[in-house]
Short mmCIF file of C-alpha atoms in Angstrom, two decimals:
data_model
loop_
_atom_site.label_atom_id
_atom_site.label_comp_id
_atom_site.label_asym_id
_atom_site.label_seq_id
_atom_site.Cartn_x
_atom_site.Cartn_y
_atom_site.Cartn_z
CA MET A 1 65.24 -2.88 64.06
CA ILE A 2 68.73 -4.14 63.58
CA ASP A 3 71.51 -4.26 65.39
CA LEU A 4 73.60 -1.47 63.76
CA ARG A 5 76.56 -2.24 65.33
CA ALA A 6 76.49 -5.59 64.08
CA LEU A 7 75.82 -4.20 60.76
CA ARG A 8 78.22 -2.15 60.77
CA GLU A 9 81.36 -4.31 62.60
CA ASN A 10 80.15 -7.03 59.66
CA PRO A 11 78.27 -5.85 56.87
CA GLU A 12 78.55 -8.82 54.49
CA PRO A 13 75.71 -11.44 55.94
CA PHE A 14 73.32 -8.14 56.28
CA ARG A 15 73.64 -7.65 52.40
CA GLU A 16 73.39 -11.87 51.94
CA SER A 17 69.67 -11.76 53.98
CA GLN A 18 68.79 -9.03 51.29
CA ARG A 19 70.10 -10.78 48.50
CA ALA A 20 67.86 -14.00 50.15
CA ARG A 21 64.96 -12.13 50.40
CA GLY A 22 65.56 -10.05 46.90
CA ALA A 23 65.35 -7.26 48.66
CA ASP A 24 67.55 -4.17 48.33
CA VAL A 25 71.26 -4.78 48.83
CA GLY A 26 72.50 -1.24 48.50
CA LEU A 27 70.38 -0.25 51.44
CA VAL A 28 73.12 -1.67 53.49
CA ASP A 29 75.60 0.79 52.46
CA ARG A 30 72.97 3.70 52.73
CA ILE A 31 72.67 2.34 56.34
CA ILE A 32 76.99 2.35 56.95
CA ALA A 33 76.73 5.85 55.44
CA ALA A 34 74.15 7.50 57.23
CA ASP A 35 75.35 5.92 60.87
CA GLU A 36 79.10 7.25 59.46
CA SER A 37 77.67 10.68 59.17
CA ARG A 38 75.55 10.22 62.25
CA ARG A 39 78.71 9.38 64.27
CA THR A 40 80.77 12.32 62.34
CA VAL A 41 77.95 15.20 63.24
CA LEU A 42 77.02 14.01 66.79
CA GLN A 43 80.80 13.88 68.15
CA ASP A 44 80.90 17.51 66.80
CA PHE A 45 78.10 18.41 68.55
CA GLU A 46 79.58 16.75 71.74
CA SER A 47 83.47 19.01 71.22
CA LEU A 48 81.34 22.36 70.54
CA ARG A 49 79.20 21.34 73.58
CA ALA A 50 82.35 20.77 75.66
CA GLN A 51 84.12 24.68 74.39
CA GLN A 52 80.94 25.94 75.60
CA LYS A 53 80.52 25.03 78.83
CA THR A 54 84.19 25.52 79.17
CA VAL A 55 83.57 28.92 77.85
CA SER A 56 80.95 29.23 80.32
CA ARG A 57 82.94 28.45 83.66
CA SER A 58 85.30 30.93 82.47
CA ILE A 59 82.68 34.49 82.47
CA GLY A 60 83.47 35.11 86.30
CA GLN A 61 87.07 34.13 86.36
CA ALA A 62 87.78 36.79 83.34
CA ALA A 63 89.15 40.02 84.11
CA PRO A 64 86.62 43.06 83.43
CA GLN A 65 87.99 44.04 80.72
CA ASP A 66 88.29 40.31 79.03
CA ARG A 67 84.05 39.50 79.86
CA PRO A 68 82.61 41.12 77.11
CA ALA A 69 84.98 38.83 74.61
CA VAL A 70 84.27 36.00 76.48
CA LEU A 71 80.50 36.36 76.62
CA ALA A 72 80.52 37.38 72.74
CA GLN A 73 82.43 33.91 72.31
CA ALA A 74 79.75 31.81 74.86
CA LYS A 75 76.94 33.74 72.41
CA GLU A 76 78.45 32.73 69.51
CA LEU A 77 79.35 29.41 71.28
CA ALA A 78 75.64 29.08 72.28
CA GLU A 79 74.53 28.81 68.49
CA GLN A 80 76.86 26.92 66.68
CA VAL A 81 76.08 24.12 69.91
CA LYS A 82 72.28 24.76 68.90
CA ALA A 83 72.87 24.51 65.07
CA ALA A 84 75.30 21.73 65.54
CA GLU A 85 72.24 19.22 68.15
CA ALA A 86 70.32 19.91 64.90
CA ALA A 87 72.64 18.59 62.76
CA ALA A 88 73.02 15.45 64.59
CA ASN A 89 69.12 14.72 65.34
CA GLN A 90 68.72 15.67 61.69
CA ALA A 91 71.71 13.09 60.91
CA ALA A 92 69.92 10.33 63.77
CA THR A 93 66.15 10.78 62.50
CA GLU A 94 67.37 9.73 59.23
CA LEU A 95 69.74 6.92 60.38
CA ASP A 96 66.07 5.34 61.91
CA GLU A 97 64.45 5.97 59.12
CA LEU A 98 66.55 4.08 56.96
CA ALA A 99 67.38 1.44 60.03
CA ARG A 100 63.49 0.69 60.24
CA GLN A 101 63.13 -0.20 56.06
CA PHE A 102 65.71 -2.70 56.97
CA GLN A 103 63.61 -6.28 57.25
CA ASN A 104 65.11 -8.69 59.73
CA LEU A 105 68.20 -10.81 59.03
CA ILE A 106 67.32 -14.13 57.99
CA GLU A 107 68.59 -17.07 60.26
CA GLY A 108 68.29 -20.28 58.28
CA ALA A 109 65.50 -19.46 55.94
CA PRO A 110 65.95 -20.80 52.09
CA PHE A 111 66.48 -18.31 49.27
CA GLY A 112 64.01 -17.29 47.27
CA GLY A 113 60.54 -16.59 46.86
CA GLU A 114 56.98 -18.02 47.66
CA GLU A 115 57.43 -21.51 45.54
CA ASP A 116 61.16 -22.23 47.01
CA PHE A 117 59.79 -22.96 50.16
CA VAL A 118 61.37 -26.42 51.47
CA VAL A 119 58.77 -29.11 52.56
CA LEU A 120 60.37 -30.67 55.55
CA ARG A 121 57.79 -33.79 56.39
CA HIS A 122 54.54 -35.02 56.21
CA GLU A 123 52.40 -34.95 59.09
CA GLY A 124 48.74 -37.04 59.99
CA PRO A 125 46.61 -39.56 58.03
CA GLN A 126 47.03 -39.53 54.47
CA PRO A 127 44.35 -37.57 51.94
CA ARG A 128 41.38 -39.47 51.07
CA ASP A 129 41.08 -41.23 47.93
CA PHE A 130 37.66 -40.16 47.27
CA ALA A 131 37.27 -41.94 44.00
CA ALA A 132 37.89 -45.28 45.66
CA GLU A 133 34.82 -44.43 48.14
CA GLY A 134 32.88 -43.62 45.33
CA PHE A 135 31.96 -39.73 45.19
CA GLU A 136 33.10 -36.52 44.23
CA PRO A 137 33.75 -34.66 47.34
CA ALA A 138 32.28 -30.86 47.72
CA ASP A 139 33.93 -27.76 48.77
CA HIS A 140 33.96 -26.23 52.14
CA LEU A 141 31.29 -23.65 50.93
CA ALA A 142 29.11 -26.24 49.14
CA LEU A 143 29.11 -28.28 52.33
CA GLY A 144 28.44 -25.12 54.71
CA GLU A 145 25.58 -23.84 52.86
CA GLY A 146 23.88 -27.86 53.18
CA LEU A 147 24.26 -28.22 56.66
CA ASP A 148 23.21 -24.24 56.71
CA ILE A 149 26.40 -23.40 58.78
CA ILE A 150 27.92 -20.99 56.58
CA ASP A 151 25.87 -17.70 54.61
CA THR A 152 28.16 -15.79 52.66
CA LYS A 153 25.63 -14.49 50.50
CA ARG A 154 23.67 -12.92 53.40
CA GLY A 155 27.24 -11.59 54.86
CA ALA A 156 27.78 -10.14 51.39
CA LYS A 157 24.80 -8.49 52.40
CA VAL A 158 25.16 -6.84 55.13
CA SER A 159 29.21 -6.17 54.84
CA GLY A 160 30.35 -6.82 51.59
CA ALA A 161 32.37 -9.06 49.81
CA ARG A 162 34.43 -11.52 51.91
CA PHE A 163 32.39 -11.43 54.62
CA TYR A 164 30.08 -14.32 56.31
CA TYR A 165 27.89 -15.38 58.85
CA LEU A 166 28.82 -18.63 60.76
CA LYS A 167 25.73 -20.33 62.15
CA GLY A 168 24.70 -22.74 64.36
CA TRP A 169 26.83 -25.39 64.32
CA GLY A 170 29.08 -23.86 62.26
CA MET A 171 29.55 -20.80 65.64
CA ARG A 172 30.25 -23.84 67.76
CA LEU A 173 32.67 -25.59 65.43
CA GLU A 174 35.01 -22.44 65.48
CA LEU A 175 34.58 -22.06 69.40
CA ALA A 176 35.14 -25.31 69.52
CA LEU A 177 38.66 -24.91 67.91
CA MET A 178 39.27 -21.88 69.76
CA ASN A 179 38.77 -23.33 73.31
CA ALA A 180 40.64 -26.41 72.55
CA ALA A 181 43.93 -24.53 71.36
CA LEU A 182 43.36 -22.37 75.40
CA ASP A 183 43.14 -25.53 76.75
CA LYS A 184 46.39 -26.68 74.96
CA ALA A 185 48.24 -23.52 75.33
CA ALA A 186 47.80 -23.68 79.40
CA GLN A 187 48.14 -26.44 79.97
CA HIS A 188 51.91 -25.56 79.12
CA GLY A 189 51.74 -22.65 80.95
CA PHE A 190 50.63 -19.79 78.23
CA ILE A 191 48.86 -17.04 79.80
CA PRO A 192 44.88 -16.29 78.00
CA MET A 193 44.63 -13.11 77.18
CA THR A 194 41.87 -11.09 74.95
CA THR A 195 44.13 -8.40 73.17
CA PRO A 196 42.60 -4.92 71.33
CA THR A 197 41.89 -4.89 68.17
CA LEU A 198 42.46 -1.34 67.61
CA VAL A 199 46.43 -0.27 68.13
CA THR A 200 48.58 2.52 67.50
CA PRO A 201 50.54 3.52 64.73
CA GLN A 202 54.01 3.13 67.06
CA VAL A 203 52.90 -0.25 67.84
CA MET A 204 52.11 -1.53 64.50
CA GLY A 205 54.74 0.22 63.37
CA GLY A 206 56.89 -1.49 65.61
CA THR A 207 55.89 -4.82 65.13
CA GLY A 208 56.87 -4.19 61.43
CA PHE A 209 53.67 -4.57 59.85
CA LEU A 210 54.10 -1.00 58.24
CA GLY A 211 55.79 -2.01 55.65
CA LEU A 212 55.59 -3.30 52.13
CA HIS A 213 52.59 -4.51 52.67
CA ALA A 214 50.75 -1.59 55.27
CA ASP A 215 47.93 -1.11 52.31
CA GLU A 216 46.27 -4.54 53.61
CA ILE A 217 45.76 -2.58 57.51
CA TYR A 218 42.55 -1.33 58.08
CA TYR A 219 43.50 2.14 59.30
CA LEU A 220 41.21 4.69 61.07
CA PRO A 221 41.83 8.15 59.87
CA ALA A 222 39.87 9.55 63.10
CA ASP A 223 41.28 8.24 65.66
CA ASP A 224 44.87 7.52 64.59
CA LEU A 225 44.81 3.72 65.15
CA TYR A 226 45.13 0.71 63.19
CA LEU A 227 43.02 -2.93 63.03
CA THR A 228 45.39 -5.69 63.77
CA GLY A 229 44.97 -8.82 61.46
CA THR A 230 46.49 -10.47 64.48
CA SER A 231 46.97 -10.38 68.04
CA GLU A 232 50.30 -10.58 67.65
CA VAL A 233 50.30 -7.02 67.87
CA ALA A 234 49.01 -6.37 70.54
CA LEU A 235 51.12 -8.92 72.44
CA ALA A 236 54.33 -7.32 70.74
CA GLY A 237 53.16 -3.91 71.98
CA TYR A 238 52.26 -5.51 75.73
CA HIS A 239 55.55 -4.88 77.19
CA THR A 240 56.24 -1.43 75.15
CA ASP A 241 59.13 0.28 76.85
CA GLU A 242 59.64 -2.34 79.74
CA ILE A 243 62.33 -4.57 81.01
CA LEU A 244 61.74 -7.80 81.43
CA ASP A 245 63.04 -10.72 84.43
CA LEU A 246 63.61 -13.58 82.13
CA SER A 247 65.87 -15.23 84.57
CA ALA A 248 62.62 -17.59 85.30
CA GLY A 249 62.64 -18.59 81.44
CA PRO A 250 59.95 -17.16 78.54
CA ARG A 251 57.37 -15.05 79.12
CA ARG A 252 54.22 -16.88 77.14
CA TYR A 253 50.97 -15.46 76.11
CA LEU A 254 48.05 -16.92 74.43
CA GLY A 255 46.17 -13.78 72.76
CA TRP A 256 42.02 -14.56 71.45
CA SER A 257 41.12 -11.93 68.82
CA THR A 258 38.93 -10.84 66.00
CA CYS A 259 41.50 -10.24 63.11
CA TYR A 260 41.13 -7.97 59.92
CA ARG A 261 43.09 -8.34 57.30
CA ARG A 262 42.40 -6.07 53.59
CA GLU A 263 43.59 -8.99 51.27
CA ALA A 264 44.40 -5.69 48.86
CA GLY A 265 47.18 -7.72 47.26
CA ALA A 266 44.86 -10.92 46.94
CA ALA A 267 42.45 -10.07 43.93
CA GLY A 268 40.92 -13.29 42.47
CA LYS A 269 42.39 -15.47 44.56
CA ASP A 270 40.78 -17.80 47.17
CA THR A 271 37.04 -15.48 47.11
CA ARG A 272 34.94 -18.52 47.50
CA GLY A 273 34.09 -19.05 50.65
CA ILE A 274 36.07 -18.44 53.95
CA ILE A 275 39.78 -19.65 52.59
CA ARG A 276 40.89 -15.69 52.66
CA VAL A 277 38.55 -12.91 54.31
CA HIS A 278 38.66 -9.90 55.63
CA GLN A 279 37.61 -10.94 59.36
CA PHE A 280 38.34 -13.95 61.32
CA ASN A 281 38.87 -15.30 64.85
CA LYS A 282 42.28 -16.44 65.26
CA VAL A 283 44.39 -17.62 68.47
CA GLU A 284 47.81 -16.96 68.51
CA MET A 285 50.75 -17.76 70.86
CA PHE A 286 52.83 -15.20 71.74
CA SER A 287 56.56 -15.58 73.69
CA TYR A 288 59.57 -13.31 74.84
CA CYS A 289 63.01 -14.92 75.84
CA ARG A 290 66.40 -14.30 75.90
CA PRO A 291 67.53 -14.47 72.22
CA GLU A 292 70.08 -17.60 72.73
CA GLU A 293 66.72 -19.70 73.63
CA ALA A 294 64.40 -18.35 70.84
CA GLU A 295 65.41 -21.22 68.30
CA ALA A 296 64.29 -23.49 70.94
CA GLU A 297 61.56 -21.98 71.65
CA HIS A 298 60.59 -21.26 67.90
CA GLN A 299 60.68 -25.53 67.75
CA ARG A 300 58.39 -25.47 70.97
CA LEU A 301 55.49 -23.58 69.41
CA LEU A 302 55.62 -25.53 66.21
CA ALA A 303 55.28 -28.44 68.06
CA LEU A 304 52.09 -27.23 70.24
CA GLU A 305 50.50 -25.89 66.46
CA GLU A 306 51.27 -29.87 65.74
CA GLU A 307 49.64 -31.19 68.65
CA MET A 308 46.48 -29.30 67.46
CA LEU A 309 46.81 -30.36 64.29
CA ALA A 310 46.74 -34.03 65.29
CA LEU A 311 43.93 -33.02 67.80
CA VAL A 312 41.69 -32.40 64.78
CA GLY A 313 42.48 -35.36 62.67
CA LEU A 314 43.84 -33.62 59.47
CA PRO A 315 47.06 -34.18 56.99
CA TYR A 316 49.47 -31.58 56.86
CA ARG A 317 52.77 -30.90 55.73
CA VAL A 318 55.05 -28.49 56.81
CA ILE A 319 57.38 -25.96 55.72
CA ASP A 320 60.36 -23.88 55.90
CA THR A 321 58.98 -20.79 53.96
CA ALA A 322 61.81 -19.18 51.89
CA ALA A 323 62.99 -15.99 52.84
CA GLY A 324 61.93 -13.15 50.01
CA ASP A 325 58.03 -14.77 51.65
CA LEU A 326 59.06 -14.19 54.92
CA GLY A 327 57.55 -10.74 56.64
CA SER A 328 59.36 -8.07 57.55
CA SER A 329 59.73 -8.80 61.22
CA ALA A 330 60.33 -13.16 60.64
CA ALA A 331 64.35 -14.22 60.41
CA ARG A 332 62.09 -17.72 59.94
CA LYS A 333 59.29 -19.12 59.77
CA PHE A 334 57.48 -22.80 60.04
CA ASP A 335 54.00 -23.16 57.80
CA CYS A 336 51.70 -26.32 58.83
CA GLU A 337 49.01 -26.63 55.84
CA ALA A 338 46.37 -28.81 55.69
CA TRP A 339 45.31 -30.73 52.72
CA LEU A 340 42.55 -29.23 50.68
CA PRO A 341 41.14 -31.91 48.78
CA THR A 342 38.23 -30.16 46.67
CA GLN A 343 41.79 -28.05 44.99
CA GLN A 344 44.55 -31.00 45.34
CA ARG A 345 46.62 -28.48 47.34
CA TRP A 346 48.10 -27.85 50.33
CA MET A 347 46.37 -24.82 52.57
CA GLU A 348 48.62 -22.66 55.58
CA VAL A 349 46.77 -22.78 58.83
CA THR A 350 49.28 -22.62 61.13
CA SER A 351 52.49 -19.67 60.53
CA THR A 352 54.99 -19.64 62.79
CA SER A 353 57.86 -17.28 63.36
CA ASN A 354 60.90 -16.68 65.27
CA CYS A 355 61.53 -12.81 65.31
CA THR A 356 64.76 -12.53 67.19
CA THR A 357 65.38 -9.18 68.56
CA TYR A 358 63.99 -7.03 65.89
CA GLN A 359 60.51 -6.35 67.02
CA ALA A 360 61.86 -6.08 70.51
CA ARG A 361 64.54 -3.40 69.28
CA ARG A 362 61.89 -1.52 67.65
CA LEU A 363 59.37 -0.93 70.89
CA SER A 364 62.28 -1.05 73.36
CA ILE A 365 61.78 -4.68 75.26
CA ARG A 366 64.69 -5.37 77.06
CA GLU A 367 66.04 -7.42 79.93
CA LYS A 368 68.60 -6.35 82.20
CA ARG A 369 71.09 -9.50 82.79
CA ASP A 370 74.92 -9.17 84.65
CA GLY A 371 74.57 -5.28 84.73
CA ARG A 372 73.60 -4.52 81.37
CA THR A 373 70.31 -4.48 79.28
CA ALA A 374 69.62 -5.95 75.96
CA PRO A 375 66.74 -6.58 73.29
CA VAL A 376 64.86 -9.69 74.37
CA ALA A 377 63.60 -12.01 70.94
CA THR A 378 59.94 -12.29 70.27
CA LEU A 379 57.96 -15.51 68.76
CA ASN A 380 54.17 -15.81 67.63
CA GLY A 381 52.79 -18.58 66.35
CA THR A 382 49.06 -19.61 65.49
CA LEU A 383 47.07 -22.17 67.43
CA ALA A 384 44.01 -22.23 66.19
CA THR A 385 41.89 -19.92 63.44
CA THR A 386 38.74 -19.86 61.32
CA ARG A 387 40.40 -20.84 58.31
CA TRP A 388 40.82 -24.40 60.29
CA ILE A 389 36.46 -25.28 59.07
CA VAL A 390 37.74 -25.14 55.97
CA ALA A 391 40.04 -27.98 56.11
CA ILE A 392 37.65 -30.00 58.77
CA LEU A 393 35.02 -29.98 56.01
CA GLU A 394 36.67 -31.17 53.41
CA ASN A 395 38.48 -33.78 54.90
CA GLN A 396 35.82 -35.13 56.83
CA GLN A 397 33.15 -35.00 54.37
CA ARG A 398 30.72 -37.81 53.72
CA ALA A 399 29.02 -38.86 50.87
CA ASP A 400 26.00 -37.85 51.78
CA GLY A 401 26.74 -34.14 52.94
CA ALA A 402 27.38 -34.47 57.10
CA VAL A 403 30.40 -34.27 58.05
CA VAL A 404 32.21 -36.46 60.98
CA VAL A 405 33.21 -34.23 63.79
CA PRO A 406 36.72 -34.83 64.80
CA GLU A 407 37.32 -37.20 68.09
CA GLY A 408 39.64 -33.95 69.80
CA LEU A 409 36.66 -31.22 69.25
CA ARG A 410 33.89 -33.94 70.26
CA PRO A 411 34.38 -33.07 73.91
CA TYR A 412 33.62 -28.99 73.22
CA LEU A 413 30.50 -29.94 71.27
CA GLY A 414 28.70 -31.57 73.89
CA GLY A 415 29.92 -35.29 72.39
CA LEU A 416 28.41 -34.40 68.63
CA GLU A 417 29.77 -36.90 66.12
CA LEU A 418 27.93 -35.87 63.20
CA ILE A 419 27.00 -32.68 61.70
CA GLU A 420 23.97 -33.20 59.16
CA PRO A 421 22.42 -31.08 56.29
CA THR A 422 19.24 -29.67 57.02
CA VAL A 423 16.17 -30.43 55.47
#
């Protein structure tokens, strides 16, 4: 939810944000008009209610001959107050519906769409020159099948397209990634949590996920619950309708969960292997902080993501995502993309978003400071996910089909240095 007072007093930044996102600029003026209408109707209601109270108090003081007229006036005012209250409630509902359509106000994100991101820097080792090494790299699925650690055929047989089994060292490699991320976050004061993967419409909508991409979310109509595509949703809902004490600094949580995505808008894109699937595991950082601390906290989450990528030795780049490619709740987002040798492209492996006070306003999460309550800021960031296996296999492969285990993960795999093909 946006700050209506800020929009009313200075609407131009909100119009500019909509332009940057390629969204409906006219929504700003419709919200302003609905807010003015609500305030006018509310003022009428409060005026009538004050008159009603005055007349009601005068009934007992009225002379006997005047009392019937006063009672009639009180009755008429009661009907007017009831109608005015209904009108005020309706106006408030209409304003709320419009305001909830508005995406978060961007903060520093580049203008444009999906291809208009800005590359901030390249990090990690240089991408390997496989031609110089004398062999053609295999893609992650061919490697996974040769190592007998990924099985998409039986995944499809059991659950349909874009499902899979991780087997043996594949399953353990995923678990190693998750445990390494857990240790990394715990060292930096994050509270580890396993989170619900089913949430109410109020929580899913409150985090901003029931907007343009709602068709990518699994919904269980019999239970009126949604399956989460990230533990960000459950972690954002954790403090719904609460007043937090942030005097000692941000509250930081780490969510470990299985995630579900229909990927309805991604037909034909990355359908081979396990790059874009319907179910995966993810470790997600989530932070509640004061709004003035959000930008620094955003950099902190990005730094932790980069520490994890350094741990597994992947070549990657950091991009500043363009406004038109941001989620509804994000004011700014940085992605880390690992190099994918067989496709000669960069593939997103982490994402961290500063949602400012957008989610907290929708979920009524506040802080009490100087005798007043105000919305807090929320931020999120990926620390490890199943997709990382794709980049690890392709970047760490040998000519014989074996895969070198990144040194940072070996302690989590009993010292294993090499995953070798099965005979």
